[in-house]
Short mmCIF file of C-alpha atoms and ligand atoms in Angstrom, two decimals:
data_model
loop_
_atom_site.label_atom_id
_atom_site.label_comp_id
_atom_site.label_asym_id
_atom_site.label_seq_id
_atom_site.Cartn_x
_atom_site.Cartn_y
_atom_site.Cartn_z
CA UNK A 1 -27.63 12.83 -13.59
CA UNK A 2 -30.94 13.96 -15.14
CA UNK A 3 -33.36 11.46 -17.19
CA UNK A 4 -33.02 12.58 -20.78
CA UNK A 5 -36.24 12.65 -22.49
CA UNK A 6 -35.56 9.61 -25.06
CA UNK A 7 -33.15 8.07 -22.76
CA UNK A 8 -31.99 4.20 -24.46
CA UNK A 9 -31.70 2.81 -20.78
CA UNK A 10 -35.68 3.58 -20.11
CA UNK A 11 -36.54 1.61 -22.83
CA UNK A 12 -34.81 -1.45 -21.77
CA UNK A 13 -36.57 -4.60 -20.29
CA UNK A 14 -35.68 -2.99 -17.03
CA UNK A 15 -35.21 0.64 -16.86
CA UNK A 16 -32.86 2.05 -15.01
CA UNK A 17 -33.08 5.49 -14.55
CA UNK A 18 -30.03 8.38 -14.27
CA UNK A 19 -31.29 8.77 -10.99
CA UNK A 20 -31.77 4.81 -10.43
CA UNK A 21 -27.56 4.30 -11.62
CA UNK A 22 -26.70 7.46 -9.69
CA UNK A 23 -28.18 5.53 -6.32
CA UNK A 24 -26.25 2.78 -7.68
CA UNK A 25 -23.34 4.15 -7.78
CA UNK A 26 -23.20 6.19 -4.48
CA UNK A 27 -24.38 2.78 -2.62
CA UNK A 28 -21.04 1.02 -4.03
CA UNK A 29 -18.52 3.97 -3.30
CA UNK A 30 -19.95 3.88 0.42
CA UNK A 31 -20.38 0.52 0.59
CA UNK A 32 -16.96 -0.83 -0.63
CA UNK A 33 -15.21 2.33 -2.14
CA UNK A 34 -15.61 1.50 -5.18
CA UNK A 35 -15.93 4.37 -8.02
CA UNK A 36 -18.32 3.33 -10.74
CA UNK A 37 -17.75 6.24 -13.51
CA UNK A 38 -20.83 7.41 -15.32
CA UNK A 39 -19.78 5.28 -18.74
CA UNK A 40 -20.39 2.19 -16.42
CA UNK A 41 -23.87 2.39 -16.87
CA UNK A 42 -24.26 0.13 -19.41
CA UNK A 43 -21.95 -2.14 -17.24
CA UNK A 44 -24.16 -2.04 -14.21
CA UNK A 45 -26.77 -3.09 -16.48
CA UNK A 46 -25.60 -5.84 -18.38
CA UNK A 47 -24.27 -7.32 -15.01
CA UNK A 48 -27.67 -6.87 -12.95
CA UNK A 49 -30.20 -7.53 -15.61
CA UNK A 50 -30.48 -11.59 -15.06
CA UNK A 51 -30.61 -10.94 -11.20
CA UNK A 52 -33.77 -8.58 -11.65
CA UNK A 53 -35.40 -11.29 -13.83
CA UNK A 54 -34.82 -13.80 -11.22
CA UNK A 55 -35.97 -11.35 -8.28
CA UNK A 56 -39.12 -10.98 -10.48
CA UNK A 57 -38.35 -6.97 -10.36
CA UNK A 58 -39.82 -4.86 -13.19
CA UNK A 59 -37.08 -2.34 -13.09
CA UNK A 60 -34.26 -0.95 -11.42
CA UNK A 61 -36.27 1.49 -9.03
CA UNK A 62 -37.49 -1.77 -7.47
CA UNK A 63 -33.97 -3.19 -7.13
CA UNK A 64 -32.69 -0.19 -5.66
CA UNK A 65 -35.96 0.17 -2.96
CA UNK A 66 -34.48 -3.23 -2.22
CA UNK A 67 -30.93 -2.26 -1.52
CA UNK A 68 -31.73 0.94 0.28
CA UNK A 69 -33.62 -0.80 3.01
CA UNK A 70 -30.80 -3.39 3.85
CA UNK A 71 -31.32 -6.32 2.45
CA UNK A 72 -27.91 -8.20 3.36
CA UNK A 73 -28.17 -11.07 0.95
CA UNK A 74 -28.92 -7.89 -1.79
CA UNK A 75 -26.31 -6.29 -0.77
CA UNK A 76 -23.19 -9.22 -0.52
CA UNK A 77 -24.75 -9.97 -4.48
CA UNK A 78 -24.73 -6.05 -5.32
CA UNK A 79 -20.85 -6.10 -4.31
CA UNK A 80 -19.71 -9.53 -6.04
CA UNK A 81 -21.60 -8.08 -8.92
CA UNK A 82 -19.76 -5.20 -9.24
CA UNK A 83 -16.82 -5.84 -8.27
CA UNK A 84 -13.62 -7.25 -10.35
CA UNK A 85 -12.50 -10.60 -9.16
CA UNK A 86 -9.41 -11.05 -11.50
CA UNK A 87 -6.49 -13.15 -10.16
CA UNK A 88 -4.22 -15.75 -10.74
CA UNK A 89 -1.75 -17.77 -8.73
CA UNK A 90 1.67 -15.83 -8.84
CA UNK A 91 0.48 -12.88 -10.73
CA UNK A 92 2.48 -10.26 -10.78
CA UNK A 93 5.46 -12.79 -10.42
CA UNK A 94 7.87 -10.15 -9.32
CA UNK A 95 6.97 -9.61 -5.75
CA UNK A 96 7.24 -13.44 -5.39
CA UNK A 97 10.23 -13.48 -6.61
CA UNK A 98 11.40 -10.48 -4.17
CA UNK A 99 10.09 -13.21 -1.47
CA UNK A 100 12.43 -14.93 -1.86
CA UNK A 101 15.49 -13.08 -2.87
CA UNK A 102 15.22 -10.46 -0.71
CA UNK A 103 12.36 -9.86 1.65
CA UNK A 104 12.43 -13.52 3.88
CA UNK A 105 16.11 -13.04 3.75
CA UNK A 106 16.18 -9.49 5.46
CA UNK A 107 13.33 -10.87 8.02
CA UNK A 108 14.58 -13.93 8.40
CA UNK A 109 17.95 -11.93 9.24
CA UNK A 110 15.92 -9.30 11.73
CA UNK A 111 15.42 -12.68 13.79
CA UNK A 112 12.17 -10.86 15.28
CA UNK A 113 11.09 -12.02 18.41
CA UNK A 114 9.58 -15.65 19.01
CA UNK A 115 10.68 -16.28 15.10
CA UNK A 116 6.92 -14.84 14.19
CA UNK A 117 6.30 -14.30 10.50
CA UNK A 118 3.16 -12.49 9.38
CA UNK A 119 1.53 -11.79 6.16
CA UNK A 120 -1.82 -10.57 5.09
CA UNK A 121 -3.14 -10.86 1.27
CA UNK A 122 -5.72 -7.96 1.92
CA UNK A 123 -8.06 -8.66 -0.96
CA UNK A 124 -7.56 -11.97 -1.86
CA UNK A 125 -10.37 -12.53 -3.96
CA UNK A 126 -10.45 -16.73 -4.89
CA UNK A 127 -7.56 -17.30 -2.39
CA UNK A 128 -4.66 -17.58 -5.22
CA UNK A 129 -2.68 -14.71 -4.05
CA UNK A 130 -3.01 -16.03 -0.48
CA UNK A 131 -2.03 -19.68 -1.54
CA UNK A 132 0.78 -18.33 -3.69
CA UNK A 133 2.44 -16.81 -0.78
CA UNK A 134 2.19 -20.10 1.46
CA UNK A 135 3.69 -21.55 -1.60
CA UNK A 136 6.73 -19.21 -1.26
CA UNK A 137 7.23 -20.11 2.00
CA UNK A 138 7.22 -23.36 1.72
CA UNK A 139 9.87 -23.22 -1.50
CA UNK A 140 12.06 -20.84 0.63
CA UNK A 141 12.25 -23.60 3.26
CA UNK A 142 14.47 -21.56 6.29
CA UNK A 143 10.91 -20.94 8.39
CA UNK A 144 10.56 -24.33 9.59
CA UNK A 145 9.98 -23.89 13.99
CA UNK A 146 8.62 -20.50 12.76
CA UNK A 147 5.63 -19.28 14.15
CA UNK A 148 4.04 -18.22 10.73
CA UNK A 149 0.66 -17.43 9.99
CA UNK A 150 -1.30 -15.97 6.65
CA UNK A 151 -4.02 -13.37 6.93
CA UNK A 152 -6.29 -13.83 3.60
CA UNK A 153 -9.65 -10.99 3.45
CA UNK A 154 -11.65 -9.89 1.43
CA UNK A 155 -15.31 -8.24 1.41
CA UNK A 156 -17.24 -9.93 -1.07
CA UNK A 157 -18.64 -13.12 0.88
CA UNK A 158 -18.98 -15.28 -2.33
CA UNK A 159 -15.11 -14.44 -3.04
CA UNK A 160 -13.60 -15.53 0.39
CA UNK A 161 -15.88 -19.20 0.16
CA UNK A 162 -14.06 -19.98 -2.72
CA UNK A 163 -10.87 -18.82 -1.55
CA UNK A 164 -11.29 -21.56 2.01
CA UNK A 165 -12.33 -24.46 -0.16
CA UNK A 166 -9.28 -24.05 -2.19
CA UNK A 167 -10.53 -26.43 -5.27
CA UNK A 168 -9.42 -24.92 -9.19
CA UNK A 169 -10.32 -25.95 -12.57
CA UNK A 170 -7.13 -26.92 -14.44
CA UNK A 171 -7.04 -24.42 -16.67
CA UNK A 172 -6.11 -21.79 -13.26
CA UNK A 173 -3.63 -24.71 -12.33
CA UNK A 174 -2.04 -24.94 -15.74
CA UNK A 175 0.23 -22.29 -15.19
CA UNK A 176 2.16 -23.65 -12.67
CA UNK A 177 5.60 -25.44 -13.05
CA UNK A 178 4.69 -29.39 -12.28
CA UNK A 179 6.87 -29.13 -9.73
CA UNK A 180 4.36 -26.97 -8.00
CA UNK A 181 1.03 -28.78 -9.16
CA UNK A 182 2.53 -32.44 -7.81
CA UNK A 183 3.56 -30.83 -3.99
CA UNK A 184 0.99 -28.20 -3.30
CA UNK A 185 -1.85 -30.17 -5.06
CA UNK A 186 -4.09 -33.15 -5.32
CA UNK A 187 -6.44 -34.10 -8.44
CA UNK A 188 -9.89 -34.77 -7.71
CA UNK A 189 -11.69 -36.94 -9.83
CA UNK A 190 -13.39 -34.25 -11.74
CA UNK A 191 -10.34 -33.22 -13.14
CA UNK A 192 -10.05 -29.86 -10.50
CA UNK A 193 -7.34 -29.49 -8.15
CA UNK A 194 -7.33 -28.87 -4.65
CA UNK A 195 -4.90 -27.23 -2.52
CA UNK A 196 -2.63 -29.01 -0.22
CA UNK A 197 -3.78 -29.10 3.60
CA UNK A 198 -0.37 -28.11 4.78
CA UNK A 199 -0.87 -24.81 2.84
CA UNK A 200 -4.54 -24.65 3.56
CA UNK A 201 -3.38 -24.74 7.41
CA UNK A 202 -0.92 -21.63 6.92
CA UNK A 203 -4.27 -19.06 6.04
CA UNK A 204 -6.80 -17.88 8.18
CA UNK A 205 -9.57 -16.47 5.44
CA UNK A 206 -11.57 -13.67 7.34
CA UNK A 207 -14.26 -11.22 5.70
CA UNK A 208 -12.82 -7.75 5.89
CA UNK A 209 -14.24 -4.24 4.14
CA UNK A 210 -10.85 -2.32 3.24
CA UNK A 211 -12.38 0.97 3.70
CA UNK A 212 -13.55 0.55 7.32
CA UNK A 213 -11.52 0.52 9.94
CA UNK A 214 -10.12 -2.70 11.22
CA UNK A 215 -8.82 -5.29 14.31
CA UNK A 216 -6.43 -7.57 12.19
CA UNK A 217 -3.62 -7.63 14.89
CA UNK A 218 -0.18 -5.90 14.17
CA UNK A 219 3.17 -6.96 13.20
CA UNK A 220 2.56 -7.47 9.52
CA UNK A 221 5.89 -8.19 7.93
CA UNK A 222 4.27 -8.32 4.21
CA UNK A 223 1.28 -6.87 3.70
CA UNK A 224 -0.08 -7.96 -0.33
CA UNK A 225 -2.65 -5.11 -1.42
CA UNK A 226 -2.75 -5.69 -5.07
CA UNK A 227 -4.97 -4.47 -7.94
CA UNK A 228 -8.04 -3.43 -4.97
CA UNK A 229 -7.23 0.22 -4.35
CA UNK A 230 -7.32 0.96 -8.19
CA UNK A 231 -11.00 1.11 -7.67
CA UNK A 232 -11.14 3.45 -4.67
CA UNK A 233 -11.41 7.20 -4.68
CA UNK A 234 -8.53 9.16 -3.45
CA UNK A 235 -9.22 10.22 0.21
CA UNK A 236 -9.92 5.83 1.00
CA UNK A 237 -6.87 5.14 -0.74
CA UNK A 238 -5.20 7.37 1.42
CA UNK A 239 -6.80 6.37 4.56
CA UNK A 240 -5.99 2.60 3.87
CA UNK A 241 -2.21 3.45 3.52
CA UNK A 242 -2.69 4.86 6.91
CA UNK A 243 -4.25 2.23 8.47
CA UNK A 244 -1.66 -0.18 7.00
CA UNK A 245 1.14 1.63 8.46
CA UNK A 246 -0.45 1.37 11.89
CA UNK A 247 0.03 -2.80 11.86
CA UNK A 248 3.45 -2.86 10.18
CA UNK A 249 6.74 -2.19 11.92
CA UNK A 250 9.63 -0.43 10.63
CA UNK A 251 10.93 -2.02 7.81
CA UNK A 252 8.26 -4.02 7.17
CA UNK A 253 6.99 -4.46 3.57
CA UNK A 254 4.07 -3.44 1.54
CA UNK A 255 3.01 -4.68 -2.29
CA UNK A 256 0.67 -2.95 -4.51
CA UNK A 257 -0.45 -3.55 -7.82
CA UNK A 258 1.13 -3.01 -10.76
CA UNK A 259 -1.23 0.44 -11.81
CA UNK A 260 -1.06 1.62 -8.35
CA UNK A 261 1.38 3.85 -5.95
CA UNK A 262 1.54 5.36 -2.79
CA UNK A 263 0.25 8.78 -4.08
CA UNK A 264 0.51 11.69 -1.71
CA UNK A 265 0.58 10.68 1.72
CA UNK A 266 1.89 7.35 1.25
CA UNK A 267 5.28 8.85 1.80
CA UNK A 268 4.80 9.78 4.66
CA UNK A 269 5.13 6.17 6.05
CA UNK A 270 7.06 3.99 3.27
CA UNK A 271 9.61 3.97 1.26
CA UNK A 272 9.71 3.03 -2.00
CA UNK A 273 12.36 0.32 -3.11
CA UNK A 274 11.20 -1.49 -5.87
CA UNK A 275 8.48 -1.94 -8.36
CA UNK A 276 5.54 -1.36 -6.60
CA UNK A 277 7.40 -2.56 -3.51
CA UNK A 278 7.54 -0.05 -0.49
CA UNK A 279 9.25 -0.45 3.11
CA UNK A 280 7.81 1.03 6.66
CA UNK A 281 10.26 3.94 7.29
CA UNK A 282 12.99 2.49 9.39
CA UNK A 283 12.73 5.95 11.41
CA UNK A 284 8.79 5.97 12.35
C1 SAM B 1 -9.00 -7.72 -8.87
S1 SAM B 1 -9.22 -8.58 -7.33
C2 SAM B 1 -7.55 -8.61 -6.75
C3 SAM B 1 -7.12 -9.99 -6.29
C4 SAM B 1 -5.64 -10.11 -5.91
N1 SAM B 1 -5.27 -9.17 -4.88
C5 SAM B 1 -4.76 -9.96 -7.12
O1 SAM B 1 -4.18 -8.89 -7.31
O2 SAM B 1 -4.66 -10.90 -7.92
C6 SAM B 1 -9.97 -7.30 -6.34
C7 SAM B 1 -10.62 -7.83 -5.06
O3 SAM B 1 -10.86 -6.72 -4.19
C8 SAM B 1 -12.04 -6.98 -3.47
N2 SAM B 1 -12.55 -5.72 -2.92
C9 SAM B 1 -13.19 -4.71 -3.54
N3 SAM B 1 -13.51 -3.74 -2.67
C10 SAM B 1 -13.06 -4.14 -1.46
C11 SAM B 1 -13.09 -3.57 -0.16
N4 SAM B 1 -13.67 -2.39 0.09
N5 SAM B 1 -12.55 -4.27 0.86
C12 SAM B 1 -11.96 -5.48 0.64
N6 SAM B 1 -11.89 -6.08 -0.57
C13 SAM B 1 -12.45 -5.40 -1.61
C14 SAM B 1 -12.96 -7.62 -4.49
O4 SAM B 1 -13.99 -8.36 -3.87
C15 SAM B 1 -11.98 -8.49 -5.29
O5 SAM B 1 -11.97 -9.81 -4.82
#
């Protein structure tokens, strides 16, 4: 994008050039994959504009001399900055309630070997997702002697410590029944909650960049990809699906958000079989 002569964004306390948000935005899509459109300029500038001040930069050249020779604590600030962090515990309520009604059924039915249950919440932002599925387990009750373990990642650093200490204001708490709050839940005495250590002791919270390859193991049963890929160009969305398929076996399941699909490709490996709920081909 060329500097228009006149441009509003030059005249700011910190100018940031066409050129300067171009950078910007390539650095994030190879990065993290995520696709800044050119209206988000006013975005990336409202959300960086405090950390300049406090970096004592005079504009966004400066900033981006700063990213482009590796700064990692730049950098893991860069990507919490722009990226969306939105979650809630049992959002999207749906696939939890295909947890229980029919997805542990059909694997606790499969009887896999060494009773071995495996799910990954593979951008779990504050941990909620993550926590919501050891909740599941715990309220579908048949996977006691199982071997079961909970695979929570995401790439933003900042993201993933607040998702291990597992402490919530109550206002993220108040939506759940008080059922919930009393067993998976104890109040500290500044009025947050903090998650029970039986669930905490279900997740293993690892930092993990979605559009890189990875070494997570195999024999996902559930894989949880929700409301990430929405922000990824086309040919890492694709790739990801891929690379998913690899560590599931047949019949295994996969969840995506509720604006996203499989797309071309994705059909290739799974199944669709309910909302935004698709199964590893039983014939791969
Ligand atoms: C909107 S939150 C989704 C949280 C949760 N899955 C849900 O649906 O409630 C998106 C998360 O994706 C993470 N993210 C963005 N790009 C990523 C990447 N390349 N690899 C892994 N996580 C990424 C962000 O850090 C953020 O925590």
């Amino acid at each position: 994008m060329a500097d228009d002569f006149g441009d509003e964004f030059m005249r700011r306390e910190f100018p940031l050039s066409g050129q300067d948000f171009d950078f910007l935005r390539d650095f994030a899509e190879r990065r993290v994959g995520v696709v800044l459109s050119p209206d988000k300029r006013e975005m990336i500038y409202s959300r960086l504009a405090r950390r300049l001040r406090s970096l004592g930069l005079v504009d966004f050249a400066a900033y981006c001399h700063r990213l482009a020779r590796g700064d990692s604590a730049e950098i893991a600030y860069f990507i919490h900055a722009i990226t969306t962090h939105l979650t809630a515990f049992f959002r999207e309520a749906h696939h939890f309630e295909a947890l229980l009604e029919t997805v542990f059924p059909a694997i606790e039915a499969s009887m896999p070997a060494g009773r071995r249950l495996r799910l990954w919440s593979a951008a779990c932002a504050s941990g909620e997702e993550a926590y919501s599925l050891a909740m599941s387990i715990q309220e579908y009750g048949r996977f006691a002697g199982w071997d079961v373990r909970i695979l929570a990642t995401d790439v933003d650093a900042e993201m993933l410590s607040q998702a291990c200490a597992g402490i919530y204001s109550a206002d993220r708490v108040s939506g759940l029944s008080s059922e919930r709050q009393r067993r998976f839940f104890s109040r500290l005495g500044d009025g947050r909650y903090r998650i029970a250590d039986e669930l905490l002791a279900m997740i293993s919270f690892r930092p993990l960049n979605l559009i890189e390859p990875f070494a997570v193991g195999d024999g996902y049963d559930v894989i949880f990809c929700r409301n990430v890929m929405i922000y990824f160009a086309e040919p890492h969305r694709r790739a990801l699906i891929a690379r998913f398929a690899e560590v599931q076996r047949p019949g295994a399941y996969l969840m995506l958000g509720h604006a996203e699909t499989l797309e071309q490709g994705g059909a290739q490996f799974y199944d669709t079989c309910g909302r935004t709920i698709h199964r590893r081909h039983v014939d791969q």
